Amino acid sequence: MKVSYQWLKSIGPELEAGIAELSERLAALGFPVEEVATLSEGFEGLVVAEVQGVREHPDADRLRLCDVDGGQGVVQVVCGADNVVEGGWYPFAPVGSTLPGGVTIGKVQLRGQESQGMLCSEKELGLGPDGTGLMVLEGRFSAGQPLASALGLEDLRLDVEVTANRPDLLSHEGIAREVAPGGHTALTLPPIPGEDPAASEALERLERHADPEEVSGDGVTIRIEAPDLCPRYVGLVVRGVRVAPSPHWLQTRLRAVGARPINNVVDATNYVLLELGQPLHAFDLQQVGGRSVVVRRARQGERIRTLDGEDRALNRDMLGICDEDRPMAVAGVIGGEESEVTDETSDVLLECALFTPGPIRSTRKALGLSTEASYRYERGVDPELQLRALRRVARIILATAGGEIRGPILDCRPGDFSRKTVSLRPSRVEALLGIPFDHESIRELLEPLGFSLEPQSPEELRVDVPGFRSYDVTREVDLIEEIARTHGYDHFPDVLGAFRPGAVPDHPLFELEDRVRDELVAWGMLEAQTPAFAPEGEGEVELLNPISSEERFLRGRLLPGLVRRLEYNLARGNRSVRLFEIGTVFALEDPGDLPRERTHLAAILHGDRFPPHWENEARGLDIWDLKGVLGRVADVVVGEGASVGPDAEGDSGSPFDPASRLVVRGVNGEAVGEAGRMPAARMDLPPWAGPVWGFELSLPVEPGPRKEIRYRPLPTHPGVDRDLALLLPEDLPVEELRGYIGREAGKYLRETRVFDVYRGKDLPEGHRSVALRLHFRAPGRTLTDLEVDEAVRRIVDVLREELGVGIRGQQDASGGA
Amino acid sequence: MSTDGSLIEELKKLEEEALASVEGVRDEAELEEVRIAFLGRREGRISEILRKLGQVPPEERPPLGAEANRVKSRLEEALDERRSSFARERAPDRFREDLTLPGRERWIGGRHPVTRVVDELIAIFRDLGFSLARGPEAETEWYNFEALNTPLDHPAADEQDTLYLKAGHLLRSHTSPVQVRVMESHRPPIRVLAPGMVYRRDSYDATHTPVFAQLEGLAVDEGITFVDLKATLAEFARRYWGPGTRVRFRPSFFPFTEPSAEVDVKRVFRDAEGREQETDWIEIMGAGMVDPAVLEASGLDAERYTGFAFGMGPGRIGMLKYGVPDLRLFYENDVRFLEQFAGP
């Protein structure tokens, strides 16, 4: 809400204390001032000038020579605007002054004629969009008067943040009521310059016709056919107005809060909206067909050309303000062009209505159009305000545009306007706020806000809610908030008392995520967080209103996002990229159900295995680094029984090169994740990039309890190692040997470790040498060589007989190769 | 006394002499000379005595032999000890490296800075009795708005511009739906934290991203008051930003809390010269007493139970804590940025 400090002070004289105190007080009440703008800023040196003479430019058709009095003697100014007239008053930038946009005015020659300064348009002054002609100043001025004072810019504009629950603060009166030390009773509305007291007096005594369905008078009929959408519609006819630019005081007020003056009738309605918070509309009565106003739902497909020049189609959910046959305005949102007040208008029908907030909001959304009126109506306009606002606007129109009001006031009101009462228990106040408040202190806190209190019993107060608070104060708790707010949050203690710890157990996934992070951080990986949006093809859950086409879906997996992060890093020359992410992925469920969500873990690896060191040979990360970290992660994620093995078949959607594809399986053999080398062709990498490794796993929805650690006694006797160098066909996986070895080795084989893999010309074609170290140990005694030799012999035999594996050598491990 | 007695005497003297010689040597060469002088196979003086053992009458041999062996091993021990002490002294001389060269490192991994902040926040609230809860990121309008006392046709539903999936389904615009889900499934006392990602239809700028982390807190029990809310959050702030931290509560509006507050902190610290300095007020979270309508929508008796809730943005808190000027840095994941937060 934009607030003029001068305007505010004219309503609440107690607010003279100054802007700093006002800002502080607003903030303490919950309405921080986001910005204070000095309106005269940038207008230094600019003045008001009178054009005393206008002559043709001898050498240019479209330029004129003006004799301009800017207070420093008459100077010649060349001007291109059509609307410059002798005797007119205009903003003037003398030589040496600077426009708000930063342009400094110098003495120039225009087509051979000297120009000493510049007469300005609205646009050149940054005051509005109109750059077609000079800005015409209305009122009495003196030549050389500072432009800021002439435009009423010696004011401060406050941008007050008003929360969505407080529509009553969307007006100068509302703000003043909230902050004035004396409360709502201390306010007065400023007098209207040029007002005829007798006319205003007559207005107060004007007859009023009221009816829930239809009222007529002064040749006009108002009928409400949709009482659920319009609880009240008040109309008043003003005849014989003279539509013209508004007087200076009115334009000043509007400009101070950034509104653009249009004409005296429209400006009067806007003024009252900003002053009291009541949206108003003025129709040209000549354009109201049948002199009837029908408040009804629009017909499907009915069209209206609105004031912003748009041709709009309405539907049955929208409320129209119609004449006999067509809509003249979209209720509570915007007026129509045909019934607009123009310079030709002489009779005006004023509308001062109340609309139901919800439908205004949906209409506003459907039309994609938010206006000052819709902003207030969708939040809630004071249901007690209409007559007061109507009289106020009528007085201003009479004072600025003349005319005559015969009456009656046409008050069509199907709604219920009885005041709401809310009961308030001081015991409940204490139960919620933690400190006691008695009747008297509650009264002192609530009454200045406009509430009236009536004790029902020592335990209960009856609180009468004023209309302007009828939207946000409907329950006891709403009053308790008012008590806390006006008492001041700072006045509550903040000493920690006793509390019961919560009885809700931790969701188990947090602990698992924590351990995964520990594991991967220990491997030297950095955690990334990427947005869950994805382009088409990377997810199946689609957004209705995406931010961009690249973010139209929700991701189905994490890796594509990490690939983009890798590309980003490599493009910036970051060679070593080891990123992991724990995040949510989405999949479609049955129609009507929410998407299925799973927490995934993914990683992407590129670059050197170790940080460069002068003594190390640089080596890139490879498949064994990937498989190593994957094994550890599988242990953490799946627990006991996890396996990691090759699976070149895979599903076709796998992002990995099939030959490098590893699959992580759970206890029951189900795939929980996969890993491998990511084909460079599918990524946007610089030419120097090395291989890219990645993995992605699905974390369990409900992780089981963490594996318990049990102590195993340490061996008491030494074991015996034997090395075997086996000649293995390339297509025989080492994994297949393990079963045979395990069966034949007897119960004392503790560990089988691959310690060398060798390929060379000295080996038979299609073979490699794999060296295994077998570790034997018996509990409680030392094994004899004989026992171990026997076991090794059995292993060698079975490998030869069953798999055709030859032996390159066999050694006592201590004996070396 | 016979010869053996004198031999034993001689041995004792030799022992003393040999030990003194060992003590007196200056280097290993001299030590070796001493060894040869006393224990050398041919000319060693103790070896000589041992050789004479054959000439001693058999009955005298055992005591003499025993004594000779004792002296021999005593001396060997002394020689060994001296030798290793020379070795120890010599060791640094043999170690020749330019120690200004860099050491061999390993890659240092690290949690995401936002995770670091969340971890720190959780640690503090754990002390205050809170446990961890989670809820879905794709939600229904009911949980995101209506159960939180936000009618869909109220402007408050607009304030967080929501991303919709299809009719009635959306991406949660705050972590507050978890409040309702927890209250539906558990009885008080409830004290939970719900960290998670939330979504808004914002464009990227220095302080906005369409996806960002939020941390929700909820405490519901009998007898919880506004004073408890203030005390708990002030306690949190003093633990997180230091004991001198000042905390300010300003009235605000959230549909699901009443009274509602914005919480600001002002850090007070001493600068290098020991002068007390303070920061500006910094807005860190929204909070309030759980609205009775939310308790009722979650199936709790609002006359019996009261509670408070709060929500903060770990990303925003991280920006303040680490001096990160732009929220987008957290989601670009430039490794040079992430590495600044690496390590334990």
JSON list of N, CA and C in Angstrom, two decimals, chain A residues 683-738:
[
{"chain": "A", "resi": 683, "resn": "MET", "atom": "N", "xyz": [26.78, -36.42, -23.90]},
{"chain": "A", "resi": 683, "resn": "MET", "atom": "CA", "xyz": [27.03, -35.27, -23.03]},
{"chain": "A", "resi": 683, "resn": "MET", "atom": "C", "xyz": [27.74, -34.18, -23.83]},
{"chain": "A", "resi": 684, "resn": "ASP", "atom": "N", "xyz": [27.69, -32.99, -23.30]},
{"chain": "A", "resi": 684, "resn": "ASP", "atom": "CA", "xyz": [28.32, -31.86, -23.95]},
{"chain": "A", "resi": 684, "resn": "ASP", "atom": "C", "xyz": [29.62, -31.56, -23.20]},
{"chain": "A", "resi": 685, "resn": "LEU", "atom": "N", "xyz": [30.70, -32.25, -23.61]},
{"chain": "A", "resi": 685, "resn": "LEU", "atom": "CA", "xyz": [31.95, -32.16, -22.85]},
{"chain": "A", "resi": 685, "resn": "LEU", "atom": "C", "xyz": [33.04, -31.53, -23.71]},
{"chain": "A", "resi": 686, "resn": "PRO", "atom": "N", "xyz": [33.99, -30.88, -23.07]},
{"chain": "A", "resi": 686, "resn": "PRO", "atom": "CA", "xyz": [35.12, -30.33, -23.84]},
{"chain": "A", "resi": 686, "resn": "PRO", "atom": "C", "xyz": [35.98, -31.47, -24.36]},
{"chain": "A", "resi": 687, "resn": "PRO", "atom": "N", "xyz": [36.77, -31.22, -25.41]},
{"chain": "A", "resi": 687, "resn": "PRO", "atom": "CA", "xyz": [37.55, -32.30, -26.02]},
{"chain": "A", "resi": 687, "resn": "PRO", "atom": "C", "xyz": [38.54, -32.94, -25.06]},
{"chain": "A", "resi": 688, "resn": "TRP", "atom": "N", "xyz": [38.99, -32.21, -24.07]},
{"chain": "A", "resi": 688, "resn": "TRP", "atom": "CA", "xyz": [40.00, -32.77, -23.16]},
{"chain": "A", "resi": 688, "resn": "TRP", "atom": "C", "xyz": [39.40, -33.64, -22.07]},
{"chain": "A", "resi": 689, "resn": "ALA", "atom": "N", "xyz": [38.07, -33.78, -22.04]},
{"chain": "A", "resi": 689, "resn": "ALA", "atom": "CA", "xyz": [37.44, -34.51, -20.94]},
{"chain": "A", "resi": 689, "resn": "ALA", "atom": "C", "xyz": [37.83, -35.98, -20.96]},
{"chain": "A", "resi": 690, "resn": "GLY", "atom": "N", "xyz": [37.96, -36.56, -19.79]},
{"chain": "A", "resi": 690, "resn": "GLY", "atom": "CA", "xyz": [38.25, -37.98, -19.65]},
{"chain": "A", "resi": 690, "resn": "GLY", "atom": "C", "xyz": [36.97, -38.76, -19.51]},
{"chain": "A", "resi": 691, "resn": "PRO", "atom": "N", "xyz": [37.09, -40.05, -19.16]},
{"chain": "A", "resi": 691, "resn": "PRO", "atom": "CA", "xyz": [35.88, -40.85, -18.97]},
{"chain": "A", "resi": 691, "resn": "PRO", "atom": "C", "xyz": [35.04, -40.34, -17.80]},
{"chain": "A", "resi": 692, "resn": "VAL", "atom": "N", "xyz": [33.73, -40.52, -17.92]},
{"chain": "A", "resi": 692, "resn": "VAL", "atom": "CA", "xyz": [32.80, -40.07, -16.90]},
{"chain": "A", "resi": 692, "resn": "VAL", "atom": "C", "xyz": [32.13, -41.29, -16.29]},
{"chain": "A", "resi": 693, "resn": "TRP", "atom": "N", "xyz": [32.17, -41.37, -14.98]},
{"chain": "A", "resi": 693, "resn": "TRP", "atom": "CA", "xyz": [31.61, -42.51, -14.27]},
{"chain": "A", "resi": 693, "resn": "TRP", "atom": "C", "xyz": [30.43, -42.04, -13.42]},
{"chain": "A", "resi": 694, "resn": "GLY", "atom": "N", "xyz": [29.44, -42.89, -13.30]},
{"chain": "A", "resi": 694, "resn": "GLY", "atom": "CA", "xyz": [28.29, -42.47, -12.50]},
{"chain": "A", "resi": 694, "resn": "GLY", "atom": "C", "xyz": [27.58, -43.64, -11.88]},
{"chain": "A", "resi": 695, "resn": "PHE", "atom": "N", "xyz": [26.79, -43.35, -10.88]},
{"chain": "A", "resi": 695, "resn": "PHE", "atom": "CA", "xyz": [25.88, -44.38, -10.35]},
{"chain": "A", "resi": 695, "resn": "PHE", "atom": "C", "xyz": [24.62, -43.72, -9.83]},
{"chain": "A", "resi": 696, "resn": "GLU", "atom": "N", "xyz": [23.56, -44.50, -9.78]},
{"chain": "A", "resi": 696, "resn": "GLU", "atom": "CA", "xyz": [22.31, -44.01, -9.20]},
{"chain": "A", "resi": 696, "resn": "GLU", "atom": "C", "xyz": [21.62, -45.17, -8.50]},
{"chain": "A", "resi": 697, "resn": "LEU", "atom": "N", "xyz": [21.21, -44.91, -7.25]},
{"chain": "A", "resi": 697, "resn": "LEU", "atom": "CA", "xyz": [20.55, -45.94, -6.44]},
{"chain": "A", "resi": 697, "resn": "LEU", "atom": "C", "xyz": [19.26, -45.37, -5.87]},
{"chain": "A", "resi": 698, "resn": "SER", "atom": "N", "xyz": [18.36, -46.27, -5.60]},
{"chain": "A", "resi": 698, "resn": "SER", "atom": "CA", "xyz": [17.12, -45.88, -4.96]},
{"chain": "A", "resi": 698, "resn": "SER", "atom": "C", "xyz": [17.24, -46.22, -3.47]},
{"chain": "A", "resi": 699, "resn": "LEU", "atom": "N", "xyz": [17.00, -45.23, -2.62]},
{"chain": "A", "resi": 699, "resn": "LEU", "atom": "CA", "xyz": [17.06, -45.52, -1.18]},
{"chain": "A", "resi": 699, "resn": "LEU", "atom": "C", "xyz": [15.74, -46.17, -0.77]},
{"chain": "A", "resi": 700, "resn": "PRO", "atom": "N", "xyz": [15.78, -47.06, 0.22]},
{"chain": "A", "resi": 700, "resn": "PRO", "atom": "CA", "xyz": [14.53, -47.71, 0.64]},
{"chain": "A", "resi": 700, "resn": "PRO", "atom": "C", "xyz": [13.54, -46.69, 1.20]},
{"chain": "A", "resi": 701, "resn": "VAL", "atom": "N", "xyz": [12.25, -46.96, 0.99]},
{"chain": "A", "resi": 701, "resn": "VAL", "atom": "CA", "xyz": [11.22, -46.05, 1.49]},
{"chain": "A", "resi": 701, "resn": "VAL", "atom": "C", "xyz": [11.23, -46.05, 3.02]},
{"chain": "A", "resi": 702, "resn": "GLU", "atom": "N", "xyz": [11.32, -47.22, 3.58]},
{"chain": "A", "resi": 702, "resn": "GLU", "atom": "CA", "xyz": [11.36, -47.35, 5.05]},
{"chain": "A", "resi": 702, "resn": "GLU", "atom": "C", "xyz": [12.60, -48.17, 5.40]},
{"chain": "A", "resi": 703, "resn": "PRO", "atom": "N", "xyz": [13.73, -47.53, 5.59]},
{"chain": "A", "resi": 703, "resn": "PRO", "atom": "CA", "xyz": [14.95, -48.30, 5.86]},
{"chain": "A", "resi": 703, "resn": "PRO", "atom": "C", "xyz": [14.80, -49.12, 7.13]},
{"chain": "A", "resi": 704, "resn": "GLY", "atom": "N", "xyz": [15.36, -50.33, 7.08]},
{"chain": "A", "resi": 704, "resn": "GLY", "atom": "CA", "xyz": [15.34, -51.17, 8.28]},
{"chain": "A", "resi": 704, "resn": "GLY", "atom": "C", "xyz": [16.32, -50.62, 9.30]},
{"chain": "A", "resi": 705, "resn": "PRO", "atom": "N", "xyz": [16.34, -51.26, 10.47]},
{"chain": "A", "resi": 705, "resn": "PRO", "atom": "CA", "xyz": [17.29, -50.79, 11.48]},
{"chain": "A", "resi": 705, "resn": "PRO", "atom": "C", "xyz": [18.72, -51.02, 11.03]},
{"chain": "A", "resi": 706, "resn": "ARG", "atom": "N", "xyz": [19.59, -50.21, 11.52]},
{"chain": "A", "resi": 706, "resn": "ARG", "atom": "CA", "xyz": [20.99, -50.29, 11.15]},
{"chain": "A", "resi": 706, "resn": "ARG", "atom": "C", "xyz": [21.59, -51.61, 11.67]},
{"chain": "A", "resi": 707, "resn": "LYS", "atom": "N", "xyz": [22.52, -52.18, 10.88]},
{"chain": "A", "resi": 707, "resn": "LYS", "atom": "CA", "xyz": [23.16, -53.43, 11.27]},
{"chain": "A", "resi": 707, "resn": "LYS", "atom": "C", "xyz": [23.87, -53.24, 12.62]},
{"chain": "A", "resi": 708, "resn": "GLU", "atom": "N", "xyz": [23.64, -54.21, 13.49]},
{"chain": "A", "resi": 708, "resn": "GLU", "atom": "CA", "xyz": [24.31, -54.13, 14.79]},
{"chain": "A", "resi": 708, "resn": "GLU", "atom": "C", "xyz": [25.73, -54.62, 14.66]},
{"chain": "A", "resi": 709, "resn": "ILE", "atom": "N", "xyz": [26.64, -53.98, 15.35]},
{"chain": "A", "resi": 709, "resn": "ILE", "atom": "CA", "xyz": [28.04, -54.40, 15.31]},
{"chain": "A", "resi": 709, "resn": "ILE", "atom": "C", "xyz": [28.27, -55.40, 16.43]},
{"chain": "A", "resi": 710, "resn": "ARG", "atom": "N", "xyz": [28.80, -56.60, 16.08]},
{"chain": "A", "resi": 710, "resn": "ARG", "atom": "CA", "xyz": [29.13, -57.61, 17.09]},
{"chain": "A", "resi": 710, "resn": "ARG", "atom": "C", "xyz": [30.62, -57.88, 17.04]},
{"chain": "A", "resi": 711, "resn": "TYR", "atom": "N", "xyz": [31.23, -57.99, 18.19]},
{"chain": "A", "resi": 711, "resn": "TYR", "atom": "CA", "xyz": [32.66, -58.27, 18.26]},
{"chain": "A", "resi": 711, "resn": "TYR", "atom": "C", "xyz": [32.95, -59.71, 17.87]},
{"chain": "A", "resi": 712, "resn": "ARG", "atom": "N", "xyz": [33.97, -59.92, 17.05]},
{"chain": "A", "resi": 712, "resn": "ARG", "atom": "CA", "xyz": [34.45, -61.28, 16.75]},
{"chain": "A", "resi": 712, "resn": "ARG", "atom": "C", "xyz": [35.84, -61.43, 17.37]},
{"chain": "A", "resi": 713, "resn": "PRO", "atom": "N", "xyz": [36.08, -62.59, 18.07]},
{"chain": "A", "resi": 713, "resn": "PRO", "atom": "CA", "xyz": [37.39, -62.75, 18.72]},
{"chain": "A", "resi": 713, "resn": "PRO", "atom": "C", "xyz": [38.51, -62.68, 17.69]},
{"chain": "A", "resi": 714, "resn": "LEU", "atom": "N", "xyz": [39.62, -62.10, 18.09]},
{"chain": "A", "resi": 714, "resn": "LEU", "atom": "CA", "xyz": [40.76, -62.00, 17.19]},
{"chain": "A", "resi": 714, "resn": "LEU", "atom": "C", "xyz": [41.44, -63.36, 17.10]},
{"chain": "A", "resi": 715, "resn": "PRO", "atom": "N", "xyz": [42.08, -63.71, 15.95]},
{"chain": "A", "resi": 715, "resn": "PRO", "atom": "CA", "xyz": [42.75, -65.01, 15.84]},
{"chain": "A", "resi": 715, "resn": "PRO", "atom": "C", "xyz": [43.87, -65.13, 16.87]},
{"chain": "A", "resi": 716, "resn": "THR", "atom": "N", "xyz": [44.01, -66.32, 17.43]},
{"chain": "A", "resi": 716, "resn": "THR", "atom": "CA", "xyz": [45.06, -66.53, 18.43]},
{"chain": "A", "resi": 716, "resn": "THR", "atom": "C", "xyz": [46.29, -67.16, 17.79]},
{"chain": "A", "resi": 717, "resn": "HIS", "atom": "N", "xyz": [46.14, -67.78, 16.60]},
{"chain": "A", "resi": 717, "resn": "HIS", "atom": "CA", "xyz": [47.27, -68.42, 15.94]},
{"chain": "A", "resi": 717, "resn": "HIS", "atom": "C", "xyz": [47.44, -67.84, 14.55]},
{"chain": "A", "resi": 718, "resn": "PRO", "atom": "N", "xyz": [48.69, -67.84, 14.06]},
{"chain": "A", "resi": 718, "resn": "PRO", "atom": "CA", "xyz": [48.93, -67.26, 12.74]},
{"chain": "A", "resi": 718, "resn": "PRO", "atom": "C", "xyz": [48.31, -68.09, 11.62]},
{"chain": "A", "resi": 719, "resn": "GLY", "atom": "N", "xyz": [48.01, -67.45, 10.53]},
{"chain": "A", "resi": 719, "resn": "GLY", "atom": "CA", "xyz": [47.48, -68.16, 9.38]},
{"chain": "A", "resi": 719, "resn": "GLY", "atom": "C", "xyz": [48.58, -68.41, 8.36]},
{"chain": "A", "resi": 720, "resn": "VAL", "atom": "N", "xyz": [48.21, -69.04, 7.25]},
{"chain": "A", "resi": 720, "resn": "VAL", "atom": "CA", "xyz": [49.17, -69.37, 6.20]},
{"chain": "A", "resi": 720, "resn": "VAL", "atom": "C", "xyz": [48.63, -68.82, 4.88]},
{"chain": "A", "resi": 721, "resn": "ASP", "atom": "N", "xyz": [49.47, -68.09, 4.12]},
{"chain": "A", "resi": 721, "resn": "ASP", "atom": "CA", "xyz": [49.05, -67.58, 2.82]},
{"chain": "A", "resi": 721, "resn": "ASP", "atom": "C", "xyz": [49.64, -68.45, 1.71]},
{"chain": "A", "resi": 722, "resn": "ARG", "atom": "N", "xyz": [48.87, -68.73, 0.67]},
{"chain": "A", "resi": 722, "resn": "ARG", "atom": "CA", "xyz": [49.40, -69.39, -0.53]},
{"chain": "A", "resi": 722, "resn": "ARG", "atom": "C", "xyz": [48.97, -68.58, -1.75]},
{"chain": "A", "resi": 723, "resn": "ASP", "atom": "N", "xyz": [49.90, -68.33, -2.66]},
{"chain": "A", "resi": 723, "resn": "ASP", "atom": "CA", "xyz": [49.57, -67.60, -3.88]},
{"chain": "A", "resi": 723, "resn": "ASP", "atom": "C", "xyz": [49.40, -68.57, -5.03]},
{"chain": "A", "resi": 724, "resn": "LEU", "atom": "N", "xyz": [48.42, -68.32, -5.88]},
{"chain": "A", "resi": 724, "resn": "LEU", "atom": "CA", "xyz": [48.18, -69.13, -7.07]},
{"chain": "A", "resi": 724, "resn": "LEU", "atom": "C", "xyz": [48.13, -68.19, -8.27]},
{"chain": "A", "resi": 725, "resn": "ALA", "atom": "N", "xyz": [48.92, -68.46, -9.31]},
{"chain": "A", "resi": 725, "resn": "ALA", "atom": "CA", "xyz": [48.78, -67.66, -10.54]},
{"chain": "A", "resi": 725, "resn": "ALA", "atom": "C", "xyz": [48.05, -68.54, -11.54]},
{"chain": "A", "resi": 726, "resn": "LEU", "atom": "N", "xyz": [46.84, -68.12, -11.91]},
{"chain": "A", "resi": 726, "resn": "LEU", "atom": "CA", "xyz": [45.98, -68.95, -12.75]},
{"chain": "A", "resi": 726, "resn": "LEU", "atom": "C", "xyz": [45.96, -68.40, -14.16]},
{"chain": "A", "resi": 727, "resn": "LEU", "atom": "N", "xyz": [45.94, -69.30, -15.13]},
{"chain": "A", "resi": 727, "resn": "LEU", "atom": "CA", "xyz": [45.83, -68.90, -16.52]},
{"chain": "A", "resi": 727, "resn": "LEU", "atom": "C", "xyz": [44.35, -69.01, -16.91]},
{"chain": "A", "resi": 728, "resn": "LEU", "atom": "N", "xyz": [43.73, -67.84, -17.09]},
{"chain": "A", "resi": 728, "resn": "LEU", "atom": "CA", "xyz": [42.27, -67.81, -17.20]},
{"chain": "A", "resi": 728, "resn": "LEU", "atom": "C", "xyz": [41.85, -67.35, -18.59]},
{"chain": "A", "resi": 729, "resn": "PRO", "atom": "N", "xyz": [40.95, -68.06, -19.25]},
{"chain": "A", "resi": 729, "resn": "PRO", "atom": "CA", "xyz": [40.40, -67.53, -20.50]},
{"chain": "A", "resi": 729, "resn": "PRO", "atom": "C", "xyz": [39.73, -66.18, -20.22]},
{"chain": "A", "resi": 730, "resn": "GLU", "atom": "N", "xyz": [39.82, -65.28, -21.20]},
{"chain": "A", "resi": 730, "resn": "GLU", "atom": "CA", "xyz": [39.25, -63.93, -21.00]},
{"chain": "A", "resi": 730, "resn": "GLU", "atom": "C", "xyz": [37.76, -63.98, -20.66]},
{"chain": "A", "resi": 731, "resn": "ASP", "atom": "N", "xyz": [37.06, -64.96, -21.22]},
{"chain": "A", "resi": 731, "resn": "ASP", "atom": "CA", "xyz": [35.61, -64.96, -21.02]},
{"chain": "A", "resi": 731, "resn": "ASP", "atom": "C", "xyz": [35.18, -65.70, -19.75]},
{"chain": "A", "resi": 732, "resn": "LEU", "atom": "N", "xyz": [36.13, -66.10, -18.95]},
{"chain": "A", "resi": 732, "resn": "LEU", "atom": "CA", "xyz": [35.75, -66.75, -17.69]},
{"chain": "A", "resi": 732, "resn": "LEU", "atom": "C", "xyz": [35.93, -65.74, -16.54]},
{"chain": "A", "resi": 733, "resn": "PRO", "atom": "N", "xyz": [34.81, -65.29, -15.96]},
{"chain": "A", "resi": 733, "resn": "PRO", "atom": "CA", "xyz": [34.93, -64.29, -14.90]},
{"chain": "A", "resi": 733, "resn": "PRO", "atom": "C", "xyz": [35.56, -64.89, -13.65]},
{"chain": "A", "resi": 734, "resn": "VAL", "atom": "N", "xyz": [36.36, -64.11, -12.99]},
{"chain": "A", "resi": 734, "resn": "VAL", "atom": "CA", "xyz": [37.02, -64.56, -11.76]},
{"chain": "A", "resi": 734, "resn": "VAL", "atom": "C", "xyz": [35.96, -65.00, -10.74]},
{"chain": "A", "resi": 735, "resn": "GLU", "atom": "N", "xyz": [34.82, -64.30, -10.78]},
{"chain": "A", "resi": 735, "resn": "GLU", "atom": "CA", "xyz": [33.77, -64.60, -9.81]},
{"chain": "A", "resi": 735, "resn": "GLU", "atom": "C", "xyz": [33.39, -66.09, -9.85]},
{"chain": "A", "resi": 736, "resn": "GLU", "atom": "N", "xyz": [33.49, -66.70, -11.07]},
{"chain": "A", "resi": 736, "resn": "GLU", "atom": "CA", "xyz": [33.07, -68.10, -11.18]},
{"chain": "A", "resi": 736, "resn": "GLU", "atom": "C", "xyz": [34.01, -69.04, -10.45]},
{"chain": "A", "resi": 737, "resn": "LEU", "atom": "N", "xyz": [35.27, -68.63, -10.30]},
{"chain": "A", "resi": 737, "resn": "LEU", "atom": "CA", "xyz": [36.23, -69.48, -9.59]},
{"chain": "A", "resi": 737, "resn": "LEU", "atom": "C", "xyz": [35.87, -69.62, -8.11]},
{"chain": "A", "resi": 738, "resn": "ARG", "atom": "N", "xyz": [35.30, -68.55, -7.59]},
{"chain": "A", "resi": 738, "resn": "ARG", "atom": "CA", "xyz": [35.15, -68.46, -6.14]},
{"chain": "A", "resi": 738, "resn": "ARG", "atom": "C", "xyz": [34.32, -69.61, -5.57]}
]
